[in-house]
mmCIF file of C-alpha atoms and ligand atoms in Angstrom:
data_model
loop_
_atom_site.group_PDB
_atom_site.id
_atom_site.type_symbol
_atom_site.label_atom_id
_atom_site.label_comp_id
_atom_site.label_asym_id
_atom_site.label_seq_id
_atom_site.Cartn_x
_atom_site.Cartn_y
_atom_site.Cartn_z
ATOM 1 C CA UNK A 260 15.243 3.403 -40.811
ATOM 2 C CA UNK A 261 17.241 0.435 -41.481
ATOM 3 C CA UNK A 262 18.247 -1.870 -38.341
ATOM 4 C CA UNK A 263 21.925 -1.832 -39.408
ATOM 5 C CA UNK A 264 21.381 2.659 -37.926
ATOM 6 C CA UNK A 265 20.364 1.749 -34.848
ATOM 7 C CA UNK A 266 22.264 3.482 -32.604
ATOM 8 C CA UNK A 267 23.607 3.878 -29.092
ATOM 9 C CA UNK A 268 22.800 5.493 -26.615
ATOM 10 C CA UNK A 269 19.250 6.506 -28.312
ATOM 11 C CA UNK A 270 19.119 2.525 -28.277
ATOM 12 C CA UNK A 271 19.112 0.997 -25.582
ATOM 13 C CA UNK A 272 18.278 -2.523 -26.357
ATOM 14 C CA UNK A 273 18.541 -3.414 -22.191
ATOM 15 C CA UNK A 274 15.992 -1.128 -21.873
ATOM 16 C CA UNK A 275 13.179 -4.064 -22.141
ATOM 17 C CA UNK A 276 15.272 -6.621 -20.447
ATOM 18 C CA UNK A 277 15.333 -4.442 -17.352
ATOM 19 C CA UNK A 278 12.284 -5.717 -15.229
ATOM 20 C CA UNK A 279 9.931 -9.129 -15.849
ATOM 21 C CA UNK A 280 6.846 -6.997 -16.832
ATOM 22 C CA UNK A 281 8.665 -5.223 -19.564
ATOM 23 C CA UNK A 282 10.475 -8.676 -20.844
ATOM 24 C CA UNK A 283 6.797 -10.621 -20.689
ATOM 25 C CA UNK A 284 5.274 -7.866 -22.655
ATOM 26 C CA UNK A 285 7.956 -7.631 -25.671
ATOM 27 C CA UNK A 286 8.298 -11.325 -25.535
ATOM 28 C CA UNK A 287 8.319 -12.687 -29.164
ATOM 29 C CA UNK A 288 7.287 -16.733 -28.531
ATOM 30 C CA UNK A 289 5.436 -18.692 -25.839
ATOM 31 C CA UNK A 290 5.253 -22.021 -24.471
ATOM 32 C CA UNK A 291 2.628 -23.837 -22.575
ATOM 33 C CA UNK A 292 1.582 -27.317 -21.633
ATOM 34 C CA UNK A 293 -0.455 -26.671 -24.526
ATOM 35 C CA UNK A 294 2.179 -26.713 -26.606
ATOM 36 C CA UNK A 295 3.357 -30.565 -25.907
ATOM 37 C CA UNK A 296 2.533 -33.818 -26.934
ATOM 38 C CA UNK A 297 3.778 -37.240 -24.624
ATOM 39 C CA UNK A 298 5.768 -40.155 -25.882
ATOM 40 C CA UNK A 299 4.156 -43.589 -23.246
ATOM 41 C CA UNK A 300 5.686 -46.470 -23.976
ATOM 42 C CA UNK A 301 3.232 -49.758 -23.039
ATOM 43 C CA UNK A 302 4.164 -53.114 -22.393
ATOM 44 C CA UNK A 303 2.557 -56.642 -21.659
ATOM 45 C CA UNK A 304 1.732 -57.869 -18.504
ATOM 46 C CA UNK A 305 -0.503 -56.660 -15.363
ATOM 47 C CA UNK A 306 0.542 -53.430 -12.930
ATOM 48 C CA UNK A 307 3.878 -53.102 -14.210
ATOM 49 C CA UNK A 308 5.265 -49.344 -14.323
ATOM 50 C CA UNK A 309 8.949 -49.770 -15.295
ATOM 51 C CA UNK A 310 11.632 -46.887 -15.731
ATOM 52 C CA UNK A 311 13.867 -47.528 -19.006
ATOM 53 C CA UNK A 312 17.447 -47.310 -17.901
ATOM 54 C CA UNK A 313 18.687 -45.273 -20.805
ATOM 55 C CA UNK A 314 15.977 -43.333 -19.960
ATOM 56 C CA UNK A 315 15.297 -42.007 -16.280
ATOM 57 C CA UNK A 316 12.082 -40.677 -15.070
ATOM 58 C CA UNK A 317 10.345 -42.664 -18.648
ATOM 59 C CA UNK A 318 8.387 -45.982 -18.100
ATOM 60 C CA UNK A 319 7.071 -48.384 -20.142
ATOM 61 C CA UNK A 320 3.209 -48.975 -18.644
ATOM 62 C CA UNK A 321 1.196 -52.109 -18.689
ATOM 63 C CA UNK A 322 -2.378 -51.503 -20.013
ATOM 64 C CA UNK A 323 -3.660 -51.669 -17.137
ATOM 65 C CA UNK A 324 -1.286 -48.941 -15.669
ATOM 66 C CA UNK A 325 -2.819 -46.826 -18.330
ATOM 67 C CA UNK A 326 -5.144 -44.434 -15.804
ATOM 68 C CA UNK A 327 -2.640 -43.357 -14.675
ATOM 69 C CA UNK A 328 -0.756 -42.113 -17.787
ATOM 70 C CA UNK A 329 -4.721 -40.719 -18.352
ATOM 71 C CA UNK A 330 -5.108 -38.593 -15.131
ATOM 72 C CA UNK A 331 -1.304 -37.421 -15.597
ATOM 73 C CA UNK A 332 -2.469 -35.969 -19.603
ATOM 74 C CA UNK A 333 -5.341 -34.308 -18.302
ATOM 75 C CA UNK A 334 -3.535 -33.263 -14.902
ATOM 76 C CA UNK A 335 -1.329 -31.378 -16.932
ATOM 77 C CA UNK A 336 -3.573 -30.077 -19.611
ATOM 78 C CA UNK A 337 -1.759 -32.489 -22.406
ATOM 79 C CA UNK A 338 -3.454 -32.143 -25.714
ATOM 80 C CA UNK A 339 -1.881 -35.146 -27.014
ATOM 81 C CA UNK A 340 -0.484 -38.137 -26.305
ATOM 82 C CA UNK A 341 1.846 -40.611 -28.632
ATOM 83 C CA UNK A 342 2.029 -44.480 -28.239
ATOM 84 C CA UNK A 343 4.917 -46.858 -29.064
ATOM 85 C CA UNK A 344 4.808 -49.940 -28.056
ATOM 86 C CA UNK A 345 7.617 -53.225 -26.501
ATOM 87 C CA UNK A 346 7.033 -55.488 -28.575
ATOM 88 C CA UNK A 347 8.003 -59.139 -26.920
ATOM 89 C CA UNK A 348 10.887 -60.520 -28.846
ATOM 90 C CA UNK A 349 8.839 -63.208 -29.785
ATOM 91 C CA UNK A 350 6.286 -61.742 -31.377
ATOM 92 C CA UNK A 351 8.746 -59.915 -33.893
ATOM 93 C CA UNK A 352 9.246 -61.559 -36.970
ATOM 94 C CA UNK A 353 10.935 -60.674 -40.377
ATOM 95 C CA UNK A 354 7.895 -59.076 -41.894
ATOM 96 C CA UNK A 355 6.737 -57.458 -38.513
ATOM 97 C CA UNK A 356 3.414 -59.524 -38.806
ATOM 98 C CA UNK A 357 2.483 -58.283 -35.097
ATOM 99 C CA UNK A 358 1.868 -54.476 -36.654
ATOM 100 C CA UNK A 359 -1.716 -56.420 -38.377
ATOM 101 C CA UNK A 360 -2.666 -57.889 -34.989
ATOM 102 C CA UNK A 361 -5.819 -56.024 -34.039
ATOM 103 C CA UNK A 362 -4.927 -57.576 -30.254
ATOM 104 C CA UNK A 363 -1.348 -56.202 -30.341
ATOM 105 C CA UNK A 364 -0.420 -53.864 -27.638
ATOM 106 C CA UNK A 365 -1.436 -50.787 -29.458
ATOM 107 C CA UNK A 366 -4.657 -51.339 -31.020
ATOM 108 C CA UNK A 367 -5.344 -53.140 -26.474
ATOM 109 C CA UNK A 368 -4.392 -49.404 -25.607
ATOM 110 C CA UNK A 369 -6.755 -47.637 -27.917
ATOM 111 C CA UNK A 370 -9.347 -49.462 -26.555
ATOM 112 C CA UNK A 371 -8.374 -48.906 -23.263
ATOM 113 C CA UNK A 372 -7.689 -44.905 -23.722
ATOM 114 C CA UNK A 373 -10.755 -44.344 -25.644
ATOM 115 C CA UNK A 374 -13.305 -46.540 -23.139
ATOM 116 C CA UNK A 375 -11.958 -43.781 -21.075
ATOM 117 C CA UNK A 376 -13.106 -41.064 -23.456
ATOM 118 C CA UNK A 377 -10.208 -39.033 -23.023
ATOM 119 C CA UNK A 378 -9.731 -35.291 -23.706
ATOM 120 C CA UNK A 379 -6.834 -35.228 -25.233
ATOM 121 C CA UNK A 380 -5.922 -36.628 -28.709
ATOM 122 C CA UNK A 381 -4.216 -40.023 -29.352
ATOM 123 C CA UNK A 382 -1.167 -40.376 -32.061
ATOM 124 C CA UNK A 383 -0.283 -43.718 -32.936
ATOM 125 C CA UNK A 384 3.175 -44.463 -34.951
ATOM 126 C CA UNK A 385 2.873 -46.119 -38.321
ATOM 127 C CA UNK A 386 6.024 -48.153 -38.943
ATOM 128 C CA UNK A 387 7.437 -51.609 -38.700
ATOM 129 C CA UNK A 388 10.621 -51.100 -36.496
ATOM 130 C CA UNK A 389 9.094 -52.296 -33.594
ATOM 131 C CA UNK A 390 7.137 -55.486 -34.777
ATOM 132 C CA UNK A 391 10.415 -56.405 -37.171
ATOM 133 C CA UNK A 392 13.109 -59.218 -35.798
ATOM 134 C CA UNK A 393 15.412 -56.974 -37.964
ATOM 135 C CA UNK A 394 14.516 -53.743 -36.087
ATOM 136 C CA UNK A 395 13.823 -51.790 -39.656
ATOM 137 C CA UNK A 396 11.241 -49.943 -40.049
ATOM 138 C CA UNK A 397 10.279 -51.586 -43.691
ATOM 139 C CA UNK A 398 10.524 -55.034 -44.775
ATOM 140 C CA UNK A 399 13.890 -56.251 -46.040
ATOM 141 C CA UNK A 400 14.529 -58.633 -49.051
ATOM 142 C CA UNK A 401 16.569 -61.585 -48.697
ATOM 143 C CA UNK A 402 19.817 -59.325 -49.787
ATOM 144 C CA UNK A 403 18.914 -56.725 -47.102
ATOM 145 C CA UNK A 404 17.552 -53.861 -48.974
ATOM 146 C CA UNK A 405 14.356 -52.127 -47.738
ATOM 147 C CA UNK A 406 11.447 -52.960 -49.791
ATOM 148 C CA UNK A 407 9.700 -49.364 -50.574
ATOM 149 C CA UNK A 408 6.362 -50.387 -52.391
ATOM 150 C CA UNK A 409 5.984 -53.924 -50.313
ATOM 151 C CA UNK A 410 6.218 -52.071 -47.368
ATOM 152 C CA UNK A 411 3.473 -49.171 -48.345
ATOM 153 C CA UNK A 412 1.084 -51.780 -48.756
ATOM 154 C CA UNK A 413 1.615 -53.116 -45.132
ATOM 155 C CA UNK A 414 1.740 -49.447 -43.711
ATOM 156 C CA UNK A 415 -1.195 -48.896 -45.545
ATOM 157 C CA UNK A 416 -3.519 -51.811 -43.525
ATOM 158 C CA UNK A 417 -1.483 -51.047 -40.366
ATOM 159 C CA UNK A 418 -3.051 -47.475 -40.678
ATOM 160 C CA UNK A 419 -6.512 -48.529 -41.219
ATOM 161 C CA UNK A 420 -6.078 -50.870 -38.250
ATOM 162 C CA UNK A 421 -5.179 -47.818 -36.047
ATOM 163 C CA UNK A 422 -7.834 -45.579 -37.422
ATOM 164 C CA UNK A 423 -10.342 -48.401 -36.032
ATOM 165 C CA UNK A 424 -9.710 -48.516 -33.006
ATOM 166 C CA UNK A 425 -9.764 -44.817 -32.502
ATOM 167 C CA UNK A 426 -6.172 -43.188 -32.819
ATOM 168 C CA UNK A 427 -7.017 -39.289 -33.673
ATOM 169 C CA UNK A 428 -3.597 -39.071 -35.640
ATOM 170 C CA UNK A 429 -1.661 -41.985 -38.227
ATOM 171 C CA UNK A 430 1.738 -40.719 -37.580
ATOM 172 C CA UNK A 431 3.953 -42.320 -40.643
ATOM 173 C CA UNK A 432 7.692 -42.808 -39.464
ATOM 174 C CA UNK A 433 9.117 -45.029 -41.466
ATOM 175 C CA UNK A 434 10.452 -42.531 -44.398
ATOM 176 C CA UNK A 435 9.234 -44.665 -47.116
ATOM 177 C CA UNK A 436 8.067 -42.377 -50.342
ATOM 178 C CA UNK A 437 4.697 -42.627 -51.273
ATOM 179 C CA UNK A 438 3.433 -43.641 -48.283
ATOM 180 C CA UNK A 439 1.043 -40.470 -47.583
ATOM 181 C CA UNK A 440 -0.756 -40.660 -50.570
ATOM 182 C CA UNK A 441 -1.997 -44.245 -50.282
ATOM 183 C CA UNK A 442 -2.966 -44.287 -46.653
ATOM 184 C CA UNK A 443 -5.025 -41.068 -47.338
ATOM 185 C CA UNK A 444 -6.226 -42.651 -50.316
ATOM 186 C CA UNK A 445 -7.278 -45.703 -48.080
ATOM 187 C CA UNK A 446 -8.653 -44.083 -45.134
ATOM 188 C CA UNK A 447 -10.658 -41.777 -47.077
ATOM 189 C CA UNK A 448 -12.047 -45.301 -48.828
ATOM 190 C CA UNK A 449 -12.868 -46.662 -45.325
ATOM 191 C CA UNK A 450 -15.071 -43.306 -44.344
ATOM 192 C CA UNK A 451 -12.193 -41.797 -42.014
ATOM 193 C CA UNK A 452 -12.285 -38.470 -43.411
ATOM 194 C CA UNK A 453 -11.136 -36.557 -39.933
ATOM 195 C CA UNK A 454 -7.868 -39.130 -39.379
ATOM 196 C CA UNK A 455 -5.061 -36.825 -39.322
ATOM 197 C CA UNK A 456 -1.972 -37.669 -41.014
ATOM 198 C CA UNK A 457 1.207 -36.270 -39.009
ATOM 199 C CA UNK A 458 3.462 -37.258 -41.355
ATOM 200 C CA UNK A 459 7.472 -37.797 -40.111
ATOM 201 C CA UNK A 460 8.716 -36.109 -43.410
ATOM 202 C CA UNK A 461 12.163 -34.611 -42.285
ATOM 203 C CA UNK A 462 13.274 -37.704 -40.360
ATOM 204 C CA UNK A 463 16.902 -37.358 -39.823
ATOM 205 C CA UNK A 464 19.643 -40.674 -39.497
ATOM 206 C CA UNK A 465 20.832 -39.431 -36.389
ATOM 207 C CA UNK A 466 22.216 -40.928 -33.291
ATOM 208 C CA UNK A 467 20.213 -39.200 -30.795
ATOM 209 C CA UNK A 468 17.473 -42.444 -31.356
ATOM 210 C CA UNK A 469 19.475 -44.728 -29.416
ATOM 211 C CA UNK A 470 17.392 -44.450 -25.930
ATOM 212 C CA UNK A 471 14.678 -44.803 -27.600
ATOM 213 C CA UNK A 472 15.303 -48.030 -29.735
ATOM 214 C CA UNK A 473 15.885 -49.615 -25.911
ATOM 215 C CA UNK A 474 12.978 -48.732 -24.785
ATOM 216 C CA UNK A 475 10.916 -50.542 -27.623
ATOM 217 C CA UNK A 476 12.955 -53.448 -27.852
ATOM 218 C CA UNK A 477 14.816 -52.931 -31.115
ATOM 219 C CA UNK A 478 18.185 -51.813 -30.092
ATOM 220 C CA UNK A 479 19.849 -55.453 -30.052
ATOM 221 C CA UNK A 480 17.927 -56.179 -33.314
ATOM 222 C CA UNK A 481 19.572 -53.551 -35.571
ATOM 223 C CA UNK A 482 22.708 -54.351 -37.168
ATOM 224 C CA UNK A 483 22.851 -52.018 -39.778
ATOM 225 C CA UNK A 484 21.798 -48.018 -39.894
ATOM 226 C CA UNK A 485 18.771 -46.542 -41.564
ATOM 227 C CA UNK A 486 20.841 -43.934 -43.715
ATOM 228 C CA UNK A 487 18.987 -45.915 -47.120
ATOM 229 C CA UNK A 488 15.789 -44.617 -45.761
ATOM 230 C CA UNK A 489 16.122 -41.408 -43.043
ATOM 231 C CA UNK A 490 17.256 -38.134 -44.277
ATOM 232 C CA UNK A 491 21.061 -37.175 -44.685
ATOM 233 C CA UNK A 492 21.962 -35.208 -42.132
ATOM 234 C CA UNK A 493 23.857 -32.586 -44.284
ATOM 235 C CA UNK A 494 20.554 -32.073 -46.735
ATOM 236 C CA UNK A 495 18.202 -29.193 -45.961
ATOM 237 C CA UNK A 496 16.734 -28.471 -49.004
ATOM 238 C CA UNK A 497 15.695 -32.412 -49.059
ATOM 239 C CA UNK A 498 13.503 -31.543 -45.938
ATOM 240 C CA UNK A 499 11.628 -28.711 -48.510
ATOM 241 C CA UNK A 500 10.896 -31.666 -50.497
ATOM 242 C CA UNK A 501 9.909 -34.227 -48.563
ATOM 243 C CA UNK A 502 7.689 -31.977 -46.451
ATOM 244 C CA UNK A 503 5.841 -30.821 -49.477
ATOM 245 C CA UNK A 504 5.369 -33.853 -51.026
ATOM 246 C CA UNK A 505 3.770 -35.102 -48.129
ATOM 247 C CA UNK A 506 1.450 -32.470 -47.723
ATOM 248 C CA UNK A 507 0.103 -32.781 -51.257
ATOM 249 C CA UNK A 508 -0.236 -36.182 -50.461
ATOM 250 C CA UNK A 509 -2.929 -35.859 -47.783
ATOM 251 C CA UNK A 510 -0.643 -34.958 -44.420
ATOM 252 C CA UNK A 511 -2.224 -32.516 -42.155
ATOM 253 C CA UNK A 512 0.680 -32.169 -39.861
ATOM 254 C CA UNK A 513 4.754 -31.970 -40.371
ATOM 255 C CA UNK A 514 7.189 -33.601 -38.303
ATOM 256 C CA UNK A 515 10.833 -32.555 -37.717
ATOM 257 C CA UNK A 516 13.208 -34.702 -36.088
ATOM 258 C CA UNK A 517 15.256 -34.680 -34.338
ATOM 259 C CA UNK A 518 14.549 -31.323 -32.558
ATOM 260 C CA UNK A 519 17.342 -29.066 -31.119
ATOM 261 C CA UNK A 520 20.334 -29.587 -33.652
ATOM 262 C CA UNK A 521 17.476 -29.221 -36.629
ATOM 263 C CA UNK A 522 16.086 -25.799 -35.706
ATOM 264 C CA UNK A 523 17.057 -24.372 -38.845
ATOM 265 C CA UNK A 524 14.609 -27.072 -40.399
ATOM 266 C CA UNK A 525 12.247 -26.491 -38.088
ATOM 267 C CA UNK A 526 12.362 -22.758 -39.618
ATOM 268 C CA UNK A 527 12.646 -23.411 -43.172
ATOM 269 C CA UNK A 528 9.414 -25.763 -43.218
ATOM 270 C CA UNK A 529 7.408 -23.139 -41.167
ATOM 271 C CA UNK A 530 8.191 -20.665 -42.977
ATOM 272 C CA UNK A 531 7.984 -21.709 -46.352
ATOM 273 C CA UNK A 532 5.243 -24.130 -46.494
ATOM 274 C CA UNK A 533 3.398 -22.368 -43.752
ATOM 275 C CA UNK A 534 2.006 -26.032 -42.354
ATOM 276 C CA UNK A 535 1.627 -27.053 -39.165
ATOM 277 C CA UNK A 536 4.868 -28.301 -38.074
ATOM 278 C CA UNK A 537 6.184 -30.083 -34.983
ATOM 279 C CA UNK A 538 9.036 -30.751 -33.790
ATOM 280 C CA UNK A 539 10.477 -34.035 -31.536
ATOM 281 C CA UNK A 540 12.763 -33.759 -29.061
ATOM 282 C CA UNK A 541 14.025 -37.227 -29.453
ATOM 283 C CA UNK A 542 14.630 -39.896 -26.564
ATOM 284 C CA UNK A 543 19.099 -39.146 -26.937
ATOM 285 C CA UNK A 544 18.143 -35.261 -27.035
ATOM 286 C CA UNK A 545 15.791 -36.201 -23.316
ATOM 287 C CA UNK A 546 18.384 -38.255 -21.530
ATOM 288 C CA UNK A 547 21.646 -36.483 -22.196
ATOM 289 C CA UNK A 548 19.681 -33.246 -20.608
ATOM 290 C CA UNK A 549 18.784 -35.889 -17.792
ATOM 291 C CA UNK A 550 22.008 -37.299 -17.270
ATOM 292 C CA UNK A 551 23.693 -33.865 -17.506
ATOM 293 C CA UNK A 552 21.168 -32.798 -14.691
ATOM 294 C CA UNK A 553 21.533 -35.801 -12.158
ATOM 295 C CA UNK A 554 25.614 -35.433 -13.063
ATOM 296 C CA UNK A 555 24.857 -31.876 -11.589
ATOM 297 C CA UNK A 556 26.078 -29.864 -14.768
ATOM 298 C CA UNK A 557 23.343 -28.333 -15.646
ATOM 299 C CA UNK A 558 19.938 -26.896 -13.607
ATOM 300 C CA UNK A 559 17.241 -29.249 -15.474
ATOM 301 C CA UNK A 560 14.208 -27.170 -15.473
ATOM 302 C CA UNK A 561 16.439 -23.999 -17.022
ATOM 303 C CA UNK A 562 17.358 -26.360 -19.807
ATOM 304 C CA UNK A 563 14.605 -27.832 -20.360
ATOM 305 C CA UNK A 564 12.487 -24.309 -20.859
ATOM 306 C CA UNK A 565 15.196 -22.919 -22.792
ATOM 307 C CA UNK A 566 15.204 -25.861 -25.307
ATOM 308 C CA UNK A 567 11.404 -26.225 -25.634
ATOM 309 C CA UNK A 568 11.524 -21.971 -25.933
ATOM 310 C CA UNK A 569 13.892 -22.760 -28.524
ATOM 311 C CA UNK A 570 11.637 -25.087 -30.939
ATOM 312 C CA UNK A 571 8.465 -22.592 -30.161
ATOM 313 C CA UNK A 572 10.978 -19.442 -31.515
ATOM 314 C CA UNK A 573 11.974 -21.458 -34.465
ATOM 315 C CA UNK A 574 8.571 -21.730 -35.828
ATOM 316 C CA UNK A 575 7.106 -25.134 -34.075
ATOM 317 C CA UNK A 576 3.772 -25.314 -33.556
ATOM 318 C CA UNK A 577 4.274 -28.341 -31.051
ATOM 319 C CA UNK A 578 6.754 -30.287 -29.749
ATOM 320 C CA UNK A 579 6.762 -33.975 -29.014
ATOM 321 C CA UNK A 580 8.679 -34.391 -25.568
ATOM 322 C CA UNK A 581 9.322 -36.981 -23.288
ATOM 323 C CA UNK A 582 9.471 -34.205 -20.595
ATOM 324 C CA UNK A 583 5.760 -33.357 -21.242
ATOM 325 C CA UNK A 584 4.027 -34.166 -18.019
ATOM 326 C CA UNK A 585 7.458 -31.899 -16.029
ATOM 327 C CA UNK A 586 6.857 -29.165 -17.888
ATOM 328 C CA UNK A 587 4.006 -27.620 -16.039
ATOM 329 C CA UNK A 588 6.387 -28.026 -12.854
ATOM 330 C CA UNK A 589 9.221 -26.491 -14.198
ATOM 331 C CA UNK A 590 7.308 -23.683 -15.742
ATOM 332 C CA UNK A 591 5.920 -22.589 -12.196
ATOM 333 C CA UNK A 592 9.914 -22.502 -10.916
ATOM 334 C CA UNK A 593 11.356 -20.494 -13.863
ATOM 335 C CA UNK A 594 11.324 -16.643 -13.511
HETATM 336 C C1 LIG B 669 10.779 -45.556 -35.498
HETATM 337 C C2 LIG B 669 10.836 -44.410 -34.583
HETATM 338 C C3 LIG B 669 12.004 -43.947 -33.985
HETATM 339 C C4 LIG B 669 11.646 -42.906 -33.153
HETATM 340 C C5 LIG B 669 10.266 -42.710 -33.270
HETATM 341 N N1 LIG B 669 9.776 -43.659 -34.188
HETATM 342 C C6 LIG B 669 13.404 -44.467 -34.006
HETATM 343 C C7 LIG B 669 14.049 -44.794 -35.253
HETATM 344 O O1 LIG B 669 13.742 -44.273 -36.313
HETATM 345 O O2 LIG B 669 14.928 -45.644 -35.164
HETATM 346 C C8 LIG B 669 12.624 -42.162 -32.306
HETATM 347 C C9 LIG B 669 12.100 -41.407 -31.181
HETATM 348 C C10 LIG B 669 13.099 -41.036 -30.160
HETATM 349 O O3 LIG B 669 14.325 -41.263 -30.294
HETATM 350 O O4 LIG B 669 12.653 -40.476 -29.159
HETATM 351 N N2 LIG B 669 9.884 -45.595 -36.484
#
């Protein structure tokens, strides 16, 4: 029987709506703590915890602060946990020299994290935004273009860098092409055979980065968009591309980004490439649910479930959330 002869009253699609046990047991899609991965932002300096204004309820931790970040992950059953860090303006320079440091905040982290021997998995970003004076996530020529090749090469060492001092996952997000291939090439030289590669393939240009760029610094730095670089938001097919691409290329994992207004990506990569995909609800995509909640126009916790439900029905394996460690709360209160 074809769907288009269903028919009333014979069906009664309420029928499994009618009580929870009937609606749990036809339910098509889960999600779980298990499902999420946590954005922490780190900083310099000694027991700071500090909220980002664009960003309520989201802090940017000094190393030392880190515990606590750790006993939150494993409080919460978090399988994985992402780290950006805020860069101190002067430490950024044109060629985002800081990204090399093997004492920068990120590689000080790892070291902390893993003395720690966590449980969960550690996903470190491979890009130059927040180490550049420029705010780009490449290097720029002297007539403000990005530099594609230049910059592989210094993505490529950054990797390595972050593969020695223990991050589980390299997670490209800089949109450069090629890049995949040459830091799988390179880690593979070094003996780093289980480094994962989550690779940031369909990257959008959108606007919903904005909180985000605040919270690591770059904001003030960027004067011009990243359009030459991140995906046009009116391509789909493009995402097909990149994605595959970088999965030839050596990535284990694909990112989609942002998350809510890209579902149909989010599908189309799932489904046809049948990778692991994940999906990022980005820092604008966090606060505006935040804001709308403290403004009292929304319920937070219905929102929140019924936007993460959302990615998990569209095909995401994960989802990369600022509201990780709420999740488990809000879970509990939702019927
Ligand atoms: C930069 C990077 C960005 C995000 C993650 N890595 C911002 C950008 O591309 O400008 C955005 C994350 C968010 O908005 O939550 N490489």
């Amino acid at each position: 029987m074809s769907i288009l002869e269903l028919e009333y009253p014979k069906n009664r699609l309420r029928r499994t709506r009618q009580a929870k046990w009937i609606r749990n047991l036809t339910q098509e899609s889960m999600l779980s703590t298990n499902d999420l991965v946590w954005p922490v932002f780190v900083c310099e300096g000694s027991n700071v915890k500090d909220e980002i204004e664009s960003m309520p309820n989201v802090y940017r931790y000094s190393i030392d602060n880190l515990s606590e970040v750790y006993d939150t992950a494993d409080k919460h059953n978090i399988n994985l946990i992402a780290i950006f860090p805020f860069t101190p303006q002067k430490l950024k320079t044109k060629s985002g020299d800081e990204a090399l440091n093997p004492n920068n905040l990120v590689c000080r982290s790892l070291e902390k994290l893993k003395s720690q021997k966590p449980s969960f998995g550690i996903m470190c970003d491979v890009a130059l935004d927040p180490y550049t004076d420029h705010g780009h996530d490449g290097l720029l020529s002297d007539d403000g273009k990005i530099l594609n090749d230049e910059t592989n090469s210094v993505l490529v060492k950054q990797s390595i860098l972050l593969a020695q001092y223990g991050a589980d996952i390299v997670a490209p997000s800089d949109m450069m092409d090629g890049r995949i291939g040459m830091i799988r090439d390179e880690l593979e030289k070094h003996q780093f055979v289980d480094t994962l590669i989550l690779s940031y393939a369909a990257k959008y240009s959108s606007g919903m980065y904005s909180p985000f760029r605040d919270a690591v610094g770059s904001s003030k730095n960027l004067k011009t968009d990243k359009k030459t670089y991140q995906m046009n938001i009116f391509n789909s097919d493009e995402s097909i591309r990149e994605a595959s691409m970088d999965i030839r290329e050596g990535a284990d994992i694909i990112m989609v980004k942002p998350g809510i207004s890209y579902l149909d990506i989010i599908y189309r990569i799932k489904n046809e490439l049948k990778c692991p995909t994940f999906a990022y609800q980005v820092s604008g995509e966090y606060s505006l649910i935040k804001f709308g909640a403290k403004q009292g126009v929304i319920d937070e916790k219905t929102t929140v479930i019924e936007q993460l439900s959302c990615f998990k029905r569209a095909g995401a394996d994960a989802i990369i959330t600022y509201y990780a460690p709420e999740v488990s709360e809000f879970l509990k209160l939702i019927d």
